Structure formats: structure tokens, C-alpha cells
Amino acid sequence: MKFTGEHAGKWVATKGEKVLAMGGALTAVMKKVEERRDKSSIKYDLIPKGYIAG
Amino acid sequence: MMMKFEYCQYEAVTGVTVARPAIPVTFLFGGKNYPSGFSIIDSGSDHIILPAAIAKIFNIQLSRLEKFQIKAANGEYFSIHKSFAPMELILKKVGHVSYRWETHVYFSKETPCVLLGVEGFLDHLIVELDGVNKYTRIVKP
């Protein structure tokens, strides 16, 4: 999977290698895909912006 | 049985991509679940840390959780909130038997993503990071 700069700092809903929805709030992103029949196979992630260190 | 996952690619700054070890972990608590596709493995984190927004999925109020301060790599401190009970974590891959275990997790408004740290993740599984070929291999002990 590859996330580009447009995803950085955003919540995304993905299925496999495809980004289905994105936005600034997790709940809003989940709402965008809630009517999909394949909802149970969708994953959600906050994509880091820039470099990170732990 | 071993599970193998390809690293995930992130464009950190324009034109520069960083490959990070990220795996699909589903978090379950109180009959609700949060399926993450790309939780990042972070040996520099002592705990599993989830963005605060995920707490809402589980109807958890951060203000009711025990709070700690932890030091970030830049020397600054930020707050984490410990789940009041263990969550169930599931690691799945098609064609493999799922790994399931329970552990406390922490929530933070500061974390840039889901971080899988030492307590509850790296101390539960055998994790091999192949940075040359950009694969993570995971074995349940």
C-alpha cells in the first residue's frame, strides 16, 4: 500500500490497496462508507504527516 | 505459522517516500471493533498508543481514564490515557489462523497514528523486521 501526500494527516478508509474515503475526522470517514455492502472488510487509519519518531 | 506483511509506503514530504512496518490489527472492546489496516510497529514506544478519536468508537471517555505523561523523541512530554480494561487484539491474514490476545492500550491526542509498542505487542509476539526487503514477519510464540 502506498499513501501519498494528500492522505498525510488524514483519516482514511481502505479496502485492500484502495483508499475509499478520507477526511479530517474518523467518524466522518466512517459515515462516508457506512452504506457499503462490503463495510465489514473496510479498515480505518490515521496517516502520519511528515516524518515521525518514537 | 508465520505471517508476513509488506511494509507500507508513506509520502513523508513531497517526493520522498518512507517505508514503515505496518500491519492490520483489529481492536475489540465492549462489543465494538476498530479495524486498523496499517498500525505501525514502533519499538521506541513502551505501549500501544491509539489516536484519541478511536476511544469514541468504544464509547470511552478519556477523562475517566488513568492519565500518564510520556516523553517523546523530541524531549517533550505528552499525555496518554490507559484503557480501564484490557482490549482484545486480532491479527489476521488470509490463509492463516488469526492471532488473538488481550492487553491494555493507551489513547492520546498527540499520536500521529496507531503505534504498536513494547507492552502488549512486542512482548506478545515474535516480530522480525526485514528492512532490506521491506517485510515484517510475525510468529506467535
Tab-separated table of N, CA, C and O in Angstrom, chain B residues 3 26 28 87-92 97-103 124-125 140:
chain	number	residue	atom	x	y	z
B	3	MET	N	3.224	-15.167	9.842
B	3	MET	CA	2.519	-14.224	8.976
B	3	MET	C	3.545	-13.233	8.429
B	3	MET	O	4.431	-12.788	9.157
B	26	THR	N	-7.024	-5.536	14.462
B	26	THR	CA	-8.382	-5.130	14.855
B	26	THR	C	-8.459	-5.096	16.372
B	26	THR	O	-8.010	-6.022	17.045
B	28	LEU	N	-10.891	-4.866	19.688
B	28	LEU	CA	-12.274	-5.133	20.115
B	28	LEU	C	-12.438	-4.803	21.589
B	28	LEU	O	-11.578	-5.139	22.414
B	87	MET	N	-8.181	-4.743	26.136
B	87	MET	CA	-8.910	-4.931	24.877
B	87	MET	C	-8.440	-6.229	24.248
B	87	MET	O	-7.353	-6.712	24.547
B	88	GLU	N	-9.269	-6.736	23.341
B	88	GLU	CA	-8.836	-7.890	22.565
B	88	GLU	C	-8.264	-7.381	21.240
B	88	GLU	O	-8.861	-6.507	20.605
B	89	LEU	N	-7.108	-7.901	20.872
B	89	LEU	CA	-6.480	-7.534	19.604
B	89	LEU	C	-6.455	-8.765	18.708
B	89	LEU	O	-6.210	-9.882	19.186
B	90	ILE	N	-6.701	-8.549	17.433
B	90	ILE	CA	-6.697	-9.658	16.479
B	90	ILE	C	-5.817	-9.291	15.293
B	90	ILE	O	-5.960	-8.209	14.710
B	91	LEU	N	-4.922	-10.178	14.963
B	91	LEU	CA	-4.078	-10.027	13.779
B	91	LEU	C	-4.506	-11.102	12.792
B	91	LEU	O	-4.458	-12.293	13.108
B	92	LYS	N	-4.958	-10.648	11.606
B	92	LYS	CA	-5.493	-11.594	10.621
B	92	LYS	C	-4.736	-11.493	9.314
B	92	LYS	O	-4.285	-10.417	8.924
B	97	VAL	N	-4.264	-18.784	10.453
B	97	VAL	CA	-5.061	-18.767	11.675
B	97	VAL	C	-4.805	-17.423	12.364
B	97	VAL	O	-3.654	-16.995	12.486
B	98	SER	N	-5.863	-16.756	12.769
B	98	SER	CA	-5.718	-15.441	13.411
B	98	SER	C	-5.018	-15.554	14.753
B	98	SER	O	-5.148	-16.560	15.446
B	99	TYR	N	-4.272	-14.509	15.102
B	99	TYR	CA	-3.687	-14.402	16.432
B	99	TYR	C	-4.608	-13.489	17.244
B	99	TYR	O	-4.964	-12.403	16.800
B	100	ARG	N	-4.939	-13.918	18.443
B	100	ARG	CA	-5.776	-13.103	19.329
B	100	ARG	C	-5.105	-13.011	20.680
B	100	ARG	O	-4.592	-13.998	21.187
B	101	TRP	N	-5.108	-11.830	21.258
B	101	TRP	CA	-4.584	-11.674	22.608
B	101	TRP	C	-5.238	-10.452	23.251
B	101	TRP	O	-5.883	-9.666	22.571
B	102	GLU	N	-5.066	-10.335	24.548
B	102	GLU	CA	-5.663	-9.222	25.282
B	102	GLU	C	-4.579	-8.382	25.929
B	102	GLU	O	-3.588	-8.923	26.438
B	103	THR	N	-4.790	-7.092	25.929
B	103	THR	CA	-3.836	-6.199	26.575
B	103	THR	C	-4.475	-4.821	26.795
B	103	THR	O	-5.440	-4.463	26.117
B	124	HIS	N	4.394	-9.818	23.183
B	124	HIS	CA	3.446	-10.920	22.983
B	124	HIS	C	3.801	-11.776	21.762
B	124	HIS	O	3.387	-12.930	21.682
B	125	LEU	N	4.485	-11.184	20.804
B	125	LEU	CA	4.729	-11.874	19.534
B	125	LEU	C	6.207	-11.802	19.170
B	125	LEU	O	6.939	-10.928	19.655
B	140	LYS	N	3.629	-16.270	16.397
B	140	LYS	CA	3.091	-16.353	17.751
B	140	LYS	C	3.932	-17.371	18.522
B	140	LYS	O	4.108	-18.491	18.049
